[in-house]
PDB file of C-alpha atoms in Angstrom:
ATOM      1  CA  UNK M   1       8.360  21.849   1.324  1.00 71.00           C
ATOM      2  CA  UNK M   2       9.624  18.030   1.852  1.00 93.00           C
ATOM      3  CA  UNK M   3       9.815  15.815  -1.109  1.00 96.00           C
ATOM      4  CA  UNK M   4       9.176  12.039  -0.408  1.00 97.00           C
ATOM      5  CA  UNK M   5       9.640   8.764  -2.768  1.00 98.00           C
ATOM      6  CA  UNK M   6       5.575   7.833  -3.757  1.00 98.00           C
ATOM      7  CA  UNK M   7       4.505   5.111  -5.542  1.00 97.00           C
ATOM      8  CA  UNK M   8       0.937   4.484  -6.612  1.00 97.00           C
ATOM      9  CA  UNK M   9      -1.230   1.141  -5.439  1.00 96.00           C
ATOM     10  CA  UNK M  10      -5.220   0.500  -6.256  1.00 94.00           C
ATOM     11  CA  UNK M  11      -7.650   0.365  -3.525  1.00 94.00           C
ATOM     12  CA  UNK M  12      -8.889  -1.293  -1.440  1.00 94.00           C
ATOM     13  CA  UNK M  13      -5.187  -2.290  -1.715  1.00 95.00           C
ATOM     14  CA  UNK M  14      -3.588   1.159  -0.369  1.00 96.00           C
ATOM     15  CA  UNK M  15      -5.772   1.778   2.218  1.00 95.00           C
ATOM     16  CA  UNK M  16      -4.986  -1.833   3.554  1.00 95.00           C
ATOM     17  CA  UNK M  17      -1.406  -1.260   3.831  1.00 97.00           C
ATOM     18  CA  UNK M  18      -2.301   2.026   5.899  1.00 97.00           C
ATOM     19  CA  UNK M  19      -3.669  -0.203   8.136  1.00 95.00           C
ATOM     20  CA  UNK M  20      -1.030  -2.560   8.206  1.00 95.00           C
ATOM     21  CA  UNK M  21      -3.238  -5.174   7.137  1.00 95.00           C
ATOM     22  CA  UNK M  22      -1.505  -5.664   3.895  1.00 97.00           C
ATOM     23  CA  UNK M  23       2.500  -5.746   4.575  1.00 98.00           C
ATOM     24  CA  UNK M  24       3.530  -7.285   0.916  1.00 98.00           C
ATOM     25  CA  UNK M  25       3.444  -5.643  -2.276  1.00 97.00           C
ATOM     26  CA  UNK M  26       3.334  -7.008  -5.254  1.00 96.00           C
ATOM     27  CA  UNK M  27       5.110  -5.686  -8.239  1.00 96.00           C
ATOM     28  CA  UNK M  28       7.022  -6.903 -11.869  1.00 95.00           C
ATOM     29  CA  UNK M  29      10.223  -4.908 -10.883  1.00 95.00           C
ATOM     30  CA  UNK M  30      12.483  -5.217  -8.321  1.00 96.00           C
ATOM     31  CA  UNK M  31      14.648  -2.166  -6.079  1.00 97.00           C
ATOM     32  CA  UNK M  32      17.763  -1.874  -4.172  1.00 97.00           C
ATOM     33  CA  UNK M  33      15.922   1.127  -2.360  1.00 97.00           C
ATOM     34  CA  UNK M  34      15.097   0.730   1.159  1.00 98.00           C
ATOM     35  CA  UNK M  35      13.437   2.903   2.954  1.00 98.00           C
ATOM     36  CA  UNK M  36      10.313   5.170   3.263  1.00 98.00           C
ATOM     37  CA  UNK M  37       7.820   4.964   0.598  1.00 98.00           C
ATOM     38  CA  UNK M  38       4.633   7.639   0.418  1.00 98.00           C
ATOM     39  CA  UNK M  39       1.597   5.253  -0.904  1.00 98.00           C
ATOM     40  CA  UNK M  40      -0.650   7.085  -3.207  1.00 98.00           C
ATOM     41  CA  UNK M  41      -4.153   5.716  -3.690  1.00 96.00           C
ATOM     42  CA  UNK M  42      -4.664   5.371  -7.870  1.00 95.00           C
ATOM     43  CA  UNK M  43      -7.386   7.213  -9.423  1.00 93.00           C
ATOM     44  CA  UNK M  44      -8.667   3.894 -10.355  1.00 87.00           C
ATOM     45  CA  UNK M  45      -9.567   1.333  -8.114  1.00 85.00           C
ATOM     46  CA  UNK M  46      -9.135  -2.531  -9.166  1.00 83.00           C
ATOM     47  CA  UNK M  47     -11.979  -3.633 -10.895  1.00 80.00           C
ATOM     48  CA  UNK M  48     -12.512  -6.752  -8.504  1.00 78.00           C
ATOM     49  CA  UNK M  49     -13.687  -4.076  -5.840  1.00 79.00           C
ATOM     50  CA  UNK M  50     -16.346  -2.576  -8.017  1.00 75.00           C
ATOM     51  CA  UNK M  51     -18.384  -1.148  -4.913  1.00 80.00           C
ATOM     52  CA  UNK M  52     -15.825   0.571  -2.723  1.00 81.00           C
ATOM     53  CA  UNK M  53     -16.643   3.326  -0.118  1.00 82.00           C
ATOM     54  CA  UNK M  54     -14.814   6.068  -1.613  1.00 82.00           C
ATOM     55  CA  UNK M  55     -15.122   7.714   2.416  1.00 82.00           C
ATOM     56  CA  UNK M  56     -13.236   4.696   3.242  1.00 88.00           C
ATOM     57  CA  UNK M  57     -11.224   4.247   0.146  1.00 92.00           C
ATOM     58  CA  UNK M  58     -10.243   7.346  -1.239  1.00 93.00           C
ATOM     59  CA  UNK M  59      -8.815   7.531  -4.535  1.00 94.00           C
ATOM     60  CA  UNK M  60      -6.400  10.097  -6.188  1.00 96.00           C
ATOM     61  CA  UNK M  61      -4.699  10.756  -3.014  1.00 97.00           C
ATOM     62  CA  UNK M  62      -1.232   9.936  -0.493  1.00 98.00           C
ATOM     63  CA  UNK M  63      -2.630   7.624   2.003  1.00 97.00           C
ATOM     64  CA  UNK M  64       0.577   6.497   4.562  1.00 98.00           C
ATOM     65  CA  UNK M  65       4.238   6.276   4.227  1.00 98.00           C
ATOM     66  CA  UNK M  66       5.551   2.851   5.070  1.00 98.00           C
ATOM     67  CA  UNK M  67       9.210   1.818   5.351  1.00 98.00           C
ATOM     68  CA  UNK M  68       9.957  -0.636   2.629  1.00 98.00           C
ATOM     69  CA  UNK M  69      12.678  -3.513   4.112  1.00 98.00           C
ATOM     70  CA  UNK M  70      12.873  -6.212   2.031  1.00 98.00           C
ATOM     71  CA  UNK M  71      12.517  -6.941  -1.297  1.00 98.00           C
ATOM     72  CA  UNK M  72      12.477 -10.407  -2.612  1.00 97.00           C
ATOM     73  CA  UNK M  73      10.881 -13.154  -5.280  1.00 96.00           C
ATOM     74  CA  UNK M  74       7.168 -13.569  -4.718  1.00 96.00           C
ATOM     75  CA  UNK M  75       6.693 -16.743  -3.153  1.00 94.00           C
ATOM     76  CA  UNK M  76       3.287 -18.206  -1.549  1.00 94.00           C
ATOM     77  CA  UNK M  77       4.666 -18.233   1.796  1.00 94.00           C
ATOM     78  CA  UNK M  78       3.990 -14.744   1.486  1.00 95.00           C
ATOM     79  CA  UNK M  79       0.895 -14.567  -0.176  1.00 93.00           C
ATOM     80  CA  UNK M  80      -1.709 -14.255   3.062  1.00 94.00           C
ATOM     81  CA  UNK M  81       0.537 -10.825   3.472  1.00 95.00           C
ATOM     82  CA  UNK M  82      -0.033  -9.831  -0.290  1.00 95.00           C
ATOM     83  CA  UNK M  83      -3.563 -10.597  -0.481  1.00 92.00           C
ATOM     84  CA  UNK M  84      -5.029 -10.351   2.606  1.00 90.00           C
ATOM     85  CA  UNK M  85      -8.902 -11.541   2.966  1.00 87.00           C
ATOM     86  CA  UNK M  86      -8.662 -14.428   0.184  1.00 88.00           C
ATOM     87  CA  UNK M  87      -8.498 -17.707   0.262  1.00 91.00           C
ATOM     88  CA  UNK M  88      -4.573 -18.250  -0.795  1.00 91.00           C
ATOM     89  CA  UNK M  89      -4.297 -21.541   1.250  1.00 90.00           C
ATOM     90  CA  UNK M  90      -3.642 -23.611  -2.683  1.00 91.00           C
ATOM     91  CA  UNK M  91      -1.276 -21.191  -3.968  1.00 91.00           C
ATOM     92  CA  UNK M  92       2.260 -22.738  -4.935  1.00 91.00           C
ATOM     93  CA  UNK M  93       5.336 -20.743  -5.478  1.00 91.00           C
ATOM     94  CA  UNK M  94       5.372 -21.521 -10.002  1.00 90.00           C
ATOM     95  CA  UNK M  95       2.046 -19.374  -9.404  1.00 90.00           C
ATOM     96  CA  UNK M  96       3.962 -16.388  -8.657  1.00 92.00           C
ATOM     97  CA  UNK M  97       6.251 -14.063 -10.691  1.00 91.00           C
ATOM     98  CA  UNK M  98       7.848 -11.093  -9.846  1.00 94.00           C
ATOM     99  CA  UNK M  99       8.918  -9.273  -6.695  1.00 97.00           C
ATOM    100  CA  UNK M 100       7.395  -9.396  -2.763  1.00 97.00           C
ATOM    101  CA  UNK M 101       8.161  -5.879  -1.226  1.00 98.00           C
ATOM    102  CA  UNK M 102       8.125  -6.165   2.493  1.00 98.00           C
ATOM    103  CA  UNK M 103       6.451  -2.564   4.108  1.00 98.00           C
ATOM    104  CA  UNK M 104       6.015  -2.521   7.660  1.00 98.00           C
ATOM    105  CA  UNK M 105       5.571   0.776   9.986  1.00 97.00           C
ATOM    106  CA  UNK M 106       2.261   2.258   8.393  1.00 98.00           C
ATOM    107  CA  UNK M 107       1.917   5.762   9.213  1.00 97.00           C
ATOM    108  CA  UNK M 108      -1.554   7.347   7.937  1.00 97.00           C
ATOM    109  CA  UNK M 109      -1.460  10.885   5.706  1.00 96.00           C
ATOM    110  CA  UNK M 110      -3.378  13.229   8.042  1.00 95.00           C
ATOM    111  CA  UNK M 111      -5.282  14.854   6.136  1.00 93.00           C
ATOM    112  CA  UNK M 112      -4.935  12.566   2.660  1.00 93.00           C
ATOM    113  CA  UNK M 113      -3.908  14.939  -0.027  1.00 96.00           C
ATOM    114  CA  UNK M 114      -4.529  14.448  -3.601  1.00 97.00           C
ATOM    115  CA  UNK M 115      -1.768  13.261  -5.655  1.00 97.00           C
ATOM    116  CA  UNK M 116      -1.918  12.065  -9.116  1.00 94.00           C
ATOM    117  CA  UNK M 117      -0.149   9.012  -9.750  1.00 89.00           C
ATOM    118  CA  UNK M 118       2.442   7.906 -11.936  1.00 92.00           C
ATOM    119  CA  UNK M 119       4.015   4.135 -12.915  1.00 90.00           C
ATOM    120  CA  UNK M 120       7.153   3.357 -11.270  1.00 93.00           C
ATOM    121  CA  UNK M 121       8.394   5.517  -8.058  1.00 97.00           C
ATOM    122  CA  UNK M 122       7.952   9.103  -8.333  1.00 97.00           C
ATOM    123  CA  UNK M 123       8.593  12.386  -6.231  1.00 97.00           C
ATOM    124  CA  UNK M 124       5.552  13.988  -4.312  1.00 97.00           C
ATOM    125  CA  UNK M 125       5.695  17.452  -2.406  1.00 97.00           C
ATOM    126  CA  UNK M 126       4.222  17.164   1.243  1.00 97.00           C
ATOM    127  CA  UNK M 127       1.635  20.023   1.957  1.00 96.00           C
ATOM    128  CA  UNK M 128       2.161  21.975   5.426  1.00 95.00           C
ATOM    129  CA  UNK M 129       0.380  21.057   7.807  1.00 95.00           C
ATOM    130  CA  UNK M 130       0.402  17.235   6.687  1.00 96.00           C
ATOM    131  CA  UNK M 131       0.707  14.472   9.590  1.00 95.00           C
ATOM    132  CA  UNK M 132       1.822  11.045   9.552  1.00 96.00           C
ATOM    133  CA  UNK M 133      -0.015   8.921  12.571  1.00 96.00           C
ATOM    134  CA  UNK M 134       1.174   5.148  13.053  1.00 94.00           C
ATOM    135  CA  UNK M 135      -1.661   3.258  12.134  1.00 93.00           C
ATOM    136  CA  UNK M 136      -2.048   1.448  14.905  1.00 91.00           C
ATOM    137  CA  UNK M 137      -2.895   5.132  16.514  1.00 92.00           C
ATOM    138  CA  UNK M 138      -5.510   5.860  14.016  1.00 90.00           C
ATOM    139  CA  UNK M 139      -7.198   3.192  13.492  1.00 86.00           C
ATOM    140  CA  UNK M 140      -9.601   1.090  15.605  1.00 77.00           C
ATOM    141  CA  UNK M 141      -9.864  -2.613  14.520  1.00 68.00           C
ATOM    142  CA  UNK M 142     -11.792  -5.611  16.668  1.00 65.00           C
ATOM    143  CA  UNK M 143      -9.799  -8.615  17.315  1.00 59.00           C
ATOM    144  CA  UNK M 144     -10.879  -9.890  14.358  1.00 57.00           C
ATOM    145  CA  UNK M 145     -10.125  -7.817  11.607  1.00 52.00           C
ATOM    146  CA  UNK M 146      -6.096  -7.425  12.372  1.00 49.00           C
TER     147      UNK M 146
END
């Protein structure tokens, strides 16, 4: 069975870097790692998103692998990538601390598999049987929503 690097992100967050709509991370910490990350969808979803679909949303679970690149000081410049769907357009860079992790390549877990999470990177076995599609295969956005 493969082992892959995880690390664990709240939804809606997770599920909006599988679709490549999200392509910054936040976090406290930096890495010198580069490379391909397994997002895992927390148990708990962040409390600003009280009334999540959990069809749509799915917590407790791997959700996509994405290749980290880049990992650099949080700045505003790359907040719209952060925080995608809010209105970031006053944001200055003294309102950020911490670390800007650049993903890009979003490939969905087909099927999701449950994982339990853990702070910090951690190791995660890959089932059989498990498939990672590019996102831009799986999913089916109208112009307006990429």
């Amino acid at each position: 069975m493969k082992t892959m690097r995880a690390m664990s992100v709240k939804q809606p967050w997770a599920t909006w870097i599988a679709t490549g709509q999200k392509t910054v991370e936040m976090r406290s910490w930096k890495t010198d790692y580069r490379g391909p990350i397994l997002i895992c969808a927390s148990s708990q979803r962040d409390m600003d998103f009280e009334k999540l679909d959990q069809e749509q949303f799915p917590l407790g679970c791997a959700v996509c692998v994405v290749n980290l690149t880049d990992v650099s000081p949080m700045t505003a410049a790359m907040a719209d990538a952060a925080m995608p769907f809010e209105d970031n357009s006053g944001l200055k860079d003294e309102d950020f601390c911490g670390y800007g992790w650049t993903l890009a390549e979003p490939k969905v877990a087909v099927p999701p598999f449950p994982v339990k999470g853990k702070l910090h990177f951690y190791d995660v076995e890959i089932p059989e049987g498990t498939e990672f599609i590019p996102s831009e295969d799986y999913f089916i956005f109208d112009d307006d929503d990429k």
